[in-house]
Every structure is written in C-alpha cells, then in structure tokens.
C-alpha cells in the first residue's frame, strides 16, 4: 500500500512517493476497545469498528505511533497510550481518543491531498498535526496553533520523535524558534518537516493573522468547541476547502460539524455525530491574574 510518501507493508512504514486515493466517510461503530497494547492493535480495532475506511488514513495511523506523543507525561503507562480514550498530556489538557482522531482524519482525507495547506487549531499533543503532515506530503504545509506554551514545545518534541523517522527529512526540522512568550505569537515557529507550530490563541486576531499570513487553507481542523462556526475561520478557507470542528455549548454535548466552502464562496454545513470537547478559551485566559 502506498500513501502520501509512505509504503505500508505488514503494518510497518517504508519510504515511497506514490499516493492512494482516499476512501469515503466512515460511519460510527461498535463498542470502544480499551485493551489495545500496540499501535497496530489500536488501528486494527478502529478498522474493525468501521471508523477507519480509507487506506490513506489507515496507513498514516499505523505509521505514526501514539506513544511518542503521550509517554512524556508523568505516570502514563505504555499500554494506556493505545486505549481508545483521552489521555492527560499536561496543562489540564488531553490527547483526544483515537476514535475521534480517526473520524476527523476520515472527514478531511479527501481534501488533505499532497500539496494541501492545512491549519490545525488546538494542536495539543501534536499527534493529529503529524497525521495531517503525512497526508499533505512533503510538498504540503501544515500550520498548527496551540494556546498552551508548554504544550507547543512538548508537541514539537513528540513530532521529532515520531514524525522525523518516518519522513526521513531533518533538513526542515530546525531547532525551536524563540520569541513565543507571554501568549503573543512569535515570528519563528517550531518547525518539523512541513509543519510550523505556533504558540497563540485562534480567538486572538493578531495570532490568527500571523498564522494565516501565507494565504488561505484547504483544510482547517479545530480541536475545541465553538458556540457557532467562526466567521474568522471560514474566511480563511479556500474555495473548495473544508472546516471540521465541534459546535455547541461549552457544557454538555456538541456536534462534530463539517463546513464546506463552494467555488462561489457559499457555505454548507452538516453535523456528523455528537462529541464532547473543551471550549475554545478567550485570549485573556492565557494572561496571569
């Protein structure tokens, strides 16, 4: 199987250059499996549940080991990384359950083709950012934004551990750029392969302007809940682009929502399934009292 620069053979990634076309959207599935003990058994479970259907998504999930993005947090045993559940990563945050990652990747896979430009809001552990990076390929670009400064560097280190051995490209993995302090977007992001990882809040106009200075995006993924679809994000979508985010109240269930922008700029929305995530926090949430 060949996918976005990765050949998957017997569940192990090898370098290659060809692409497999994306499959259709998966449907919600069976009982959650908490007994996985490796990345492959985790992905096997997601495939069995019908949450992973696209060969491209399956290959990316098998290639990038979730453990590289969870083991740094104190007290997390190895096998917990592969359970289909949220895992604490520090700063009061979690890495989302693998099933949610799979669903979101399936929703965007048809749009994150080689060369795509992607914005990942709420990068957290960096795991989904890395998956998007593999889907976009070396000719693509992934911009990631995370409001917790400590998590930015933690995600960067996870991407160095997990992504660089797959892509085999350290030329674009320069050291961390400083100047990301006090909740203000720095000029020099952390870089890994085709990823630029910024510290900032998407609700801060200056931060959003900074990460979007290079133009519009083919795909925007948001890993936190908004009360309504933000016009500031739909404005950054290319015609034909797609936005995936939870929409709903900060307390209770929200709807994982897909927003597509047509060639004429019109928007269409559809709700995929109920989920529960933390809300986007206002910029002053990062400021000390």
mmCIF file of C-alpha atoms in Angstrom:
data_model
loop_
_atom_site.group_PDB
_atom_site.id
_atom_site.type_symbol
_atom_site.label_atom_id
_atom_site.label_comp_id
_atom_site.label_asym_id
_atom_site.label_seq_id
_atom_site.Cartn_x
_atom_site.Cartn_y
_atom_site.Cartn_z
ATOM 1 C CA UNK A 1 0.000 0.000 0.000
ATOM 2 C CA UNK A 2 1.382 3.425 -0.916
ATOM 3 C CA UNK A 3 0.237 6.580 0.789
ATOM 4 C CA UNK A 4 1.490 10.163 0.957
ATOM 5 C CA UNK A 5 5.164 9.205 0.882
ATOM 6 C CA UNK A 6 4.765 6.036 2.999
ATOM 7 C CA UNK A 7 4.582 2.438 1.880
ATOM 8 C CA UNK A 8 2.880 0.259 4.476
ATOM 9 C CA UNK A 9 3.954 -3.371 4.409
ATOM 10 C CA UNK A 10 2.875 -5.690 7.169
ATOM 11 C CA UNK A 11 1.903 -2.723 9.295
ATOM 12 C CA UNK A 12 5.358 -1.097 9.073
ATOM 13 C CA UNK A 13 6.041 2.181 7.203
ATOM 14 C CA UNK A 14 8.647 2.411 4.424
ATOM 15 C CA UNK A 15 9.531 5.447 2.348
ATOM 16 C CA UNK A 16 7.851 5.792 -1.032
ATOM 17 C CA UNK A 17 6.379 8.541 -3.238
ATOM 18 C CA UNK A 18 3.064 7.405 -4.605
ATOM 19 C CA UNK A 19 -0.420 8.072 -3.309
ATOM 20 C CA UNK A 20 -3.528 6.031 -2.676
ATOM 21 C CA UNK A 21 -6.809 7.829 -3.307
ATOM 22 C CA UNK A 22 -8.985 8.436 -0.289
ATOM 23 C CA UNK A 23 -11.982 6.323 0.579
ATOM 24 C CA UNK A 24 -15.382 7.550 1.703
ATOM 25 C CA UNK A 25 -16.522 8.826 5.053
ATOM 26 C CA UNK A 26 -16.712 6.241 7.792
ATOM 27 C CA UNK A 27 -19.761 5.602 9.913
ATOM 28 C CA UNK A 28 -19.876 5.414 13.710
ATOM 29 C CA UNK A 29 -19.314 1.955 15.005
ATOM 30 C CA UNK A 30 -19.112 -0.661 17.685
ATOM 31 C CA UNK A 31 -18.052 -0.866 21.303
ATOM 32 C CA UNK A 32 -14.896 1.011 22.283
ATOM 33 C CA UNK A 33 -11.859 -1.231 22.796
ATOM 34 C CA UNK A 34 -9.746 -0.453 25.883
ATOM 35 C CA UNK A 35 -7.443 -3.475 25.552
ATOM 36 C CA UNK A 36 -5.067 -2.392 22.774
ATOM 37 C CA UNK A 37 -1.380 -2.688 23.618
ATOM 38 C CA UNK A 38 0.334 -1.591 20.379
ATOM 39 C CA UNK A 39 -0.312 0.943 17.654
ATOM 40 C CA UNK A 40 -1.211 -1.823 15.201
ATOM 41 C CA UNK A 41 -3.773 -3.429 17.527
ATOM 42 C CA UNK A 42 -5.259 0.020 18.106
ATOM 43 C CA UNK A 43 -5.637 0.623 14.372
ATOM 44 C CA UNK A 44 -6.952 -2.920 13.868
ATOM 45 C CA UNK A 45 -9.697 -2.075 16.370
ATOM 46 C CA UNK A 46 -10.548 1.198 14.620
ATOM 47 C CA UNK A 47 -10.763 -0.591 11.271
ATOM 48 C CA UNK A 48 -12.939 -3.337 12.739
ATOM 49 C CA UNK A 49 -15.314 -0.731 14.155
ATOM 50 C CA UNK A 50 -15.614 0.901 10.736
ATOM 51 C CA UNK A 51 -14.109 4.170 11.982
ATOM 52 C CA UNK A 52 -11.187 3.818 9.577
ATOM 53 C CA UNK A 53 -12.081 3.011 5.985
ATOM 54 C CA UNK A 54 -9.657 4.999 3.848
ATOM 55 C CA UNK A 55 -6.346 3.264 3.006
ATOM 56 C CA UNK A 56 -4.592 6.614 3.348
ATOM 57 C CA UNK A 57 -5.920 7.194 6.857
ATOM 58 C CA UNK A 58 -5.148 3.637 7.923
ATOM 59 C CA UNK A 59 -1.572 3.911 6.666
ATOM 60 C CA UNK A 60 -0.968 7.205 8.436
ATOM 61 C CA UNK A 61 -2.379 5.915 11.726
ATOM 62 C CA UNK A 62 -0.206 2.809 11.535
ATOM 63 C CA UNK A 63 2.879 4.842 10.713
ATOM 64 C CA UNK A 64 2.689 7.438 13.495
ATOM 65 C CA UNK A 65 2.895 5.879 16.965
ATOM 66 C CA UNK A 66 0.576 7.491 19.517
ATOM 67 C CA UNK A 67 3.002 6.533 22.276
ATOM 68 C CA UNK A 68 5.525 9.107 21.021
ATOM 69 C CA UNK A 69 3.017 11.813 21.961
ATOM 70 C CA UNK A 70 1.852 10.555 25.367
ATOM 71 C CA UNK A 71 4.710 8.950 27.273
ATOM 72 C CA UNK A 72 6.329 12.202 28.406
ATOM 73 C CA UNK A 73 3.515 12.980 30.839
ATOM 74 C CA UNK A 74 4.229 11.648 34.313
ATOM 75 C CA UNK A 75 2.650 8.350 35.267
ATOM 76 C CA UNK A 76 1.180 7.258 31.916
ATOM 77 C CA UNK A 77 1.939 3.531 31.350
ATOM 78 C CA UNK A 78 2.730 2.448 27.809
ATOM 79 C CA UNK A 79 -0.440 0.422 27.281
ATOM 80 C CA UNK A 80 -2.633 3.399 28.240
ATOM 81 C CA UNK A 81 -1.409 5.257 25.148
ATOM 82 C CA UNK A 82 -3.207 2.754 22.932
ATOM 83 C CA UNK A 83 -6.561 2.715 24.682
ATOM 84 C CA UNK A 84 -9.448 4.328 22.858
ATOM 85 C CA UNK A 85 -9.769 7.082 25.407
ATOM 86 C CA UNK A 86 -8.439 10.520 26.198
ATOM 87 C CA UNK A 87 -5.042 10.653 27.932
ATOM 88 C CA UNK A 88 -3.710 13.582 30.023
ATOM 89 C CA UNK A 89 -0.787 15.446 28.429
ATOM 90 C CA UNK A 90 -0.316 18.218 30.988
ATOM 91 C CA UNK A 91 -1.605 21.791 31.380
ATOM 92 C CA UNK A 92 -5.025 20.353 32.181
ATOM 93 C CA UNK A 93 -5.298 19.122 28.587
ATOM 94 C CA UNK A 94 -5.693 15.696 26.977
ATOM 95 C CA UNK A 95 -4.887 13.989 23.714
ATOM 96 C CA UNK A 96 -8.214 13.080 22.111
ATOM 97 C CA UNK A 97 -9.386 9.484 21.895
ATOM 98 C CA UNK A 98 -8.022 7.623 18.839
ATOM 99 C CA UNK A 99 -11.563 7.071 17.572
ATOM 100 C CA UNK A 100 -12.112 10.836 17.332
ATOM 101 C CA UNK A 101 -8.779 11.285 15.571
ATOM 102 C CA UNK A 102 -9.792 8.599 13.085
ATOM 103 C CA UNK A 103 -13.176 10.198 12.427
ATOM 104 C CA UNK A 104 -11.643 13.636 11.864
ATOM 105 C CA UNK A 105 -8.960 12.246 9.556
ATOM 106 C CA UNK A 106 -11.593 10.440 7.508
ATOM 107 C CA UNK A 107 -13.562 13.682 7.210
ATOM 108 C CA UNK A 108 -10.601 15.640 5.843
ATOM 109 C CA UNK A 109 -8.670 12.982 3.909
ATOM 110 C CA UNK A 110 -10.279 13.811 0.579
ATOM 111 C CA UNK A 111 -9.154 17.421 0.995
ATOM 112 C CA UNK A 112 -5.713 16.875 2.543
ATOM 113 C CA UNK A 113 -4.085 15.704 -0.666
ATOM 114 C CA UNK A 114 -0.355 16.036 -1.398
ATOM 115 C CA UNK A 115 0.436 19.730 -1.556
ATOM 116 C CA UNK A 116 -2.526 20.803 0.598
ATOM 117 C CA UNK A 117 -2.230 23.662 3.076
ATOM 118 C CA UNK A 118 -3.767 22.826 6.473
ATOM 119 C CA UNK A 119 -4.459 24.712 9.698
ATOM 120 C CA UNK A 120 -4.703 22.658 12.904
ATOM 121 C CA UNK A 121 -6.164 24.702 15.772
ATOM 122 C CA UNK A 122 -5.517 23.347 19.258
ATOM 123 C CA UNK A 123 -2.577 21.152 18.325
ATOM 124 C CA UNK A 124 -2.257 19.772 21.868
ATOM 125 C CA UNK A 125 -0.003 16.726 21.814
ATOM 126 C CA UNK A 126 0.821 17.232 18.132
ATOM 127 C CA UNK A 127 -0.418 13.777 17.139
ATOM 128 C CA UNK A 128 -3.172 14.822 14.747
ATOM 129 C CA UNK A 129 -0.868 17.533 13.397
ATOM 130 C CA UNK A 130 1.612 14.799 12.498
ATOM 131 C CA UNK A 131 -1.074 12.725 10.794
ATOM 132 C CA UNK A 132 -2.141 15.744 8.737
ATOM 133 C CA UNK A 133 1.501 16.331 7.847
ATOM 134 C CA UNK A 134 1.797 12.816 6.416
ATOM 135 C CA UNK A 135 -1.416 13.208 4.417
ATOM 136 C CA UNK A 136 -0.253 16.530 2.962
ATOM 137 C CA UNK A 137 3.135 15.139 1.966
ATOM 138 C CA UNK A 138 6.474 16.911 1.741
ATOM 139 C CA UNK A 139 5.065 19.365 -0.806
ATOM 140 C CA UNK A 140 2.240 20.348 1.559
ATOM 141 C CA UNK A 141 2.211 22.678 4.555
ATOM 142 C CA UNK A 142 0.642 22.285 7.996
ATOM 143 C CA UNK A 143 0.288 25.271 10.311
ATOM 144 C CA UNK A 144 -0.526 24.312 13.906
ATOM 145 C CA UNK A 145 -1.662 26.667 16.661
ATOM 146 C CA UNK A 146 -1.652 25.837 20.376
ATOM 147 C CA UNK A 147 -2.543 28.241 23.193
ATOM 148 C CA UNK A 148 -0.547 26.477 25.942
ATOM 149 C CA UNK A 149 3.097 27.448 25.575
ATOM 150 C CA UNK A 150 4.463 24.361 27.322
ATOM 151 C CA UNK A 151 2.481 22.088 25.044
ATOM 152 C CA UNK A 152 3.974 23.738 21.956
ATOM 153 C CA UNK A 153 7.460 22.526 22.809
ATOM 154 C CA UNK A 154 6.116 19.185 24.047
ATOM 155 C CA UNK A 155 4.303 18.659 20.740
ATOM 156 C CA UNK A 156 7.432 19.666 18.831
ATOM 157 C CA UNK A 157 9.485 17.056 20.667
ATOM 158 C CA UNK A 158 6.832 14.413 20.042
ATOM 159 C CA UNK A 159 6.902 15.235 16.335
ATOM 160 C CA UNK A 160 10.688 14.963 16.295
ATOM 161 C CA UNK A 161 10.427 11.522 17.897
ATOM 162 C CA UNK A 162 7.506 10.227 15.878
ATOM 163 C CA UNK A 163 7.470 12.004 12.520
ATOM 164 C CA UNK A 164 11.084 12.563 11.508
ATOM 165 C CA UNK A 165 11.981 8.820 11.444
ATOM 166 C CA UNK A 166 9.077 8.281 9.035
ATOM 167 C CA UNK A 167 9.697 11.125 6.613
ATOM 168 C CA UNK A 168 13.468 10.777 6.782
ATOM 169 C CA UNK A 169 13.839 14.519 6.360
ATOM 170 C CA UNK A 170 15.631 16.500 9.050
ATOM 171 C CA UNK A 171 16.593 19.400 6.822
ATOM 172 C CA UNK A 172 13.379 21.229 7.692
ATOM 173 C CA UNK A 173 13.475 20.195 11.334
ATOM 174 C CA UNK A 174 15.486 23.147 12.588
ATOM 175 C CA UNK A 175 15.505 23.929 16.270
ATOM 176 C CA UNK A 176 12.744 25.725 18.035
ATOM 177 C CA UNK A 177 12.334 29.381 17.180
ATOM 178 C CA UNK A 178 12.234 31.615 20.216
ATOM 179 C CA UNK A 179 10.090 34.665 20.620
ATOM 180 C CA UNK A 180 6.884 32.853 21.557
ATOM 181 C CA UNK A 181 6.292 34.254 25.016
ATOM 182 C CA UNK A 182 3.530 35.775 27.041
ATOM 183 C CA UNK A 183 0.769 34.421 24.836
ATOM 184 C CA UNK A 184 1.961 36.517 21.886
ATOM 185 C CA UNK A 185 2.515 34.877 18.530
ATOM 186 C CA UNK A 186 6.231 34.642 17.833
ATOM 187 C CA UNK A 187 7.814 35.278 14.476
ATOM 188 C CA UNK A 188 9.723 31.995 14.491
ATOM 189 C CA UNK A 189 7.589 28.892 14.969
ATOM 190 C CA UNK A 190 8.812 25.474 15.986
ATOM 191 C CA UNK A 191 9.418 23.563 12.750
ATOM 192 C CA UNK A 192 9.322 19.875 11.890
ATOM 193 C CA UNK A 193 9.295 18.682 8.277
ATOM 194 C CA UNK A 194 6.353 20.517 6.627
ATOM 195 C CA UNK A 195 4.890 21.715 9.968
ATOM 196 C CA UNK A 196 5.047 25.180 11.521
ATOM 197 C CA UNK A 197 3.940 25.044 15.158
ATOM 198 C CA UNK A 198 2.932 28.352 16.773
ATOM 199 C CA UNK A 199 2.063 29.399 20.290
ATOM 200 C CA UNK A 200 -1.097 31.515 20.189
ATOM 201 C CA UNK A 201 -4.864 31.640 20.555
ATOM 202 C CA UNK A 202 -7.083 31.378 17.491
ATOM 203 C CA UNK A 203 -9.513 33.857 19.085
ATOM 204 C CA UNK A 204 -6.721 36.456 19.219
ATOM 205 C CA UNK A 205 -6.959 38.446 15.974
ATOM 206 C CA UNK A 206 -3.206 39.065 15.900
ATOM 207 C CA UNK A 207 -2.413 35.382 16.323
ATOM 208 C CA UNK A 208 -4.820 34.312 13.605
ATOM 209 C CA UNK A 209 -3.489 36.983 11.249
ATOM 210 C CA UNK A 210 0.035 35.761 11.944
ATOM 211 C CA UNK A 211 -0.560 32.116 11.108
ATOM 212 C CA UNK A 212 -2.643 32.952 8.040
ATOM 213 C CA UNK A 213 -0.188 35.439 6.570
ATOM 214 C CA UNK A 214 0.716 32.933 3.879
ATOM 215 C CA UNK A 215 -2.826 32.807 2.486
ATOM 216 C CA UNK A 216 -5.874 30.563 2.780
ATOM 217 C CA UNK A 217 -6.182 26.910 3.760
ATOM 218 C CA UNK A 218 -7.544 23.850 2.015
ATOM 219 C CA UNK A 219 -8.492 22.326 5.386
ATOM 220 C CA UNK A 220 -8.966 23.728 8.881
ATOM 221 C CA UNK A 221 -9.355 21.399 11.861
ATOM 222 C CA UNK A 222 -10.330 22.728 15.285
ATOM 223 C CA UNK A 223 -9.816 20.554 18.341
ATOM 224 C CA UNK A 224 -12.030 22.583 20.692
ATOM 225 C CA UNK A 225 -15.661 23.612 20.770
ATOM 226 C CA UNK A 226 -17.125 26.855 19.406
ATOM 227 C CA UNK A 227 -20.660 28.044 20.150
ATOM 228 C CA UNK A 228 -21.089 28.693 16.419
ATOM 229 C CA UNK A 229 -18.987 28.333 13.298
ATOM 230 C CA UNK A 230 -16.409 31.170 13.487
ATOM 231 C CA UNK A 231 -16.612 33.518 10.503
ATOM 232 C CA UNK A 232 -12.925 34.298 11.057
ATOM 233 C CA UNK A 233 -12.104 30.687 10.132
ATOM 234 C CA UNK A 234 -14.479 30.223 7.205
ATOM 235 C CA UNK A 235 -12.952 33.394 5.739
ATOM 236 C CA UNK A 236 -9.612 31.575 5.679
ATOM 237 C CA UNK A 237 -10.904 28.598 3.698
ATOM 238 C CA UNK A 238 -10.002 28.266 0.046
ATOM 239 C CA UNK A 239 -12.978 27.802 -2.296
ATOM 240 C CA UNK A 240 -13.496 24.050 -2.198
ATOM 241 C CA UNK A 241 -11.997 23.910 1.290
ATOM 242 C CA UNK A 242 -13.305 22.161 4.393
ATOM 243 C CA UNK A 243 -13.540 23.104 8.074
ATOM 244 C CA UNK A 244 -14.115 20.445 10.754
ATOM 245 C CA UNK A 245 -14.920 21.482 14.323
ATOM 246 C CA UNK A 246 -17.263 20.760 17.261
ATOM 247 C CA UNK A 247 -20.116 23.265 17.540
ATOM 248 C CA UNK A 248 -22.305 23.664 20.595
ATOM 249 C CA UNK A 249 -22.462 24.820 24.209
ATOM 250 C CA UNK A 250 -19.357 24.590 26.399
ATOM 251 C CA UNK A 251 -21.262 22.332 28.813
ATOM 252 C CA UNK A 252 -22.936 19.182 27.533
ATOM 253 C CA UNK A 253 -22.695 17.548 24.139
ATOM 254 C CA UNK A 254 -21.638 19.247 20.924
ATOM 255 C CA UNK A 255 -21.971 18.302 17.259
ATOM 256 C CA UNK A 256 -18.905 17.490 15.194
ATOM 257 C CA UNK A 257 -19.611 19.707 12.202
ATOM 258 C CA UNK A 258 -18.283 19.800 8.641
ATOM 259 C CA UNK A 259 -18.342 23.134 6.808
ATOM 260 C CA UNK A 260 -17.622 23.125 3.077
ATOM 261 C CA UNK A 261 -16.941 26.243 1.031
ATOM 262 C CA UNK A 262 -18.168 26.094 -2.566
ATOM 263 C CA UNK A 263 -16.378 27.641 -5.537
ATOM 264 C CA UNK A 264 -18.640 30.689 -5.286
ATOM 265 C CA UNK A 265 -17.784 31.159 -1.611
ATOM 266 C CA UNK A 266 -21.086 29.880 -0.238
ATOM 267 C CA UNK A 267 -21.002 27.617 2.835
ATOM 268 C CA UNK A 268 -22.788 24.376 3.602
ATOM 269 C CA UNK A 269 -22.806 22.653 6.998
ATOM 270 C CA UNK A 270 -23.622 19.160 8.175
ATOM 271 C CA UNK A 271 -23.473 17.532 11.573
ATOM 272 C CA UNK A 272 -21.631 14.225 11.777
ATOM 273 C CA UNK A 273 -22.024 12.992 15.346
ATOM 274 C CA UNK A 274 -22.258 14.054 18.984
ATOM 275 C CA UNK A 275 -18.989 14.563 20.845
ATOM 276 C CA UNK A 276 -17.782 16.355 23.975
ATOM 277 C CA UNK A 277 -14.682 18.559 23.984
ATOM 278 C CA UNK A 278 -13.493 21.573 25.940
ATOM 279 C CA UNK A 279 -14.433 25.006 24.560
ATOM 280 C CA UNK A 280 -12.135 27.462 22.847
ATOM 281 C CA UNK A 281 -10.766 29.774 25.534
ATOM 282 C CA UNK A 282 -10.665 33.569 25.155
ATOM 283 C CA UNK A 283 -7.235 35.197 24.777
ATOM 284 C CA UNK A 284 -7.307 36.622 28.305
ATOM 285 C CA UNK A 285 -7.387 33.046 29.637
ATOM 286 C CA UNK A 286 -3.609 32.931 28.986
ATOM 287 C CA UNK A 287 -2.909 36.135 30.905
ATOM 288 C CA UNK A 288 -1.800 35.858 34.570
ATOM 289 C CA UNK A 289 -4.121 37.319 37.210
#
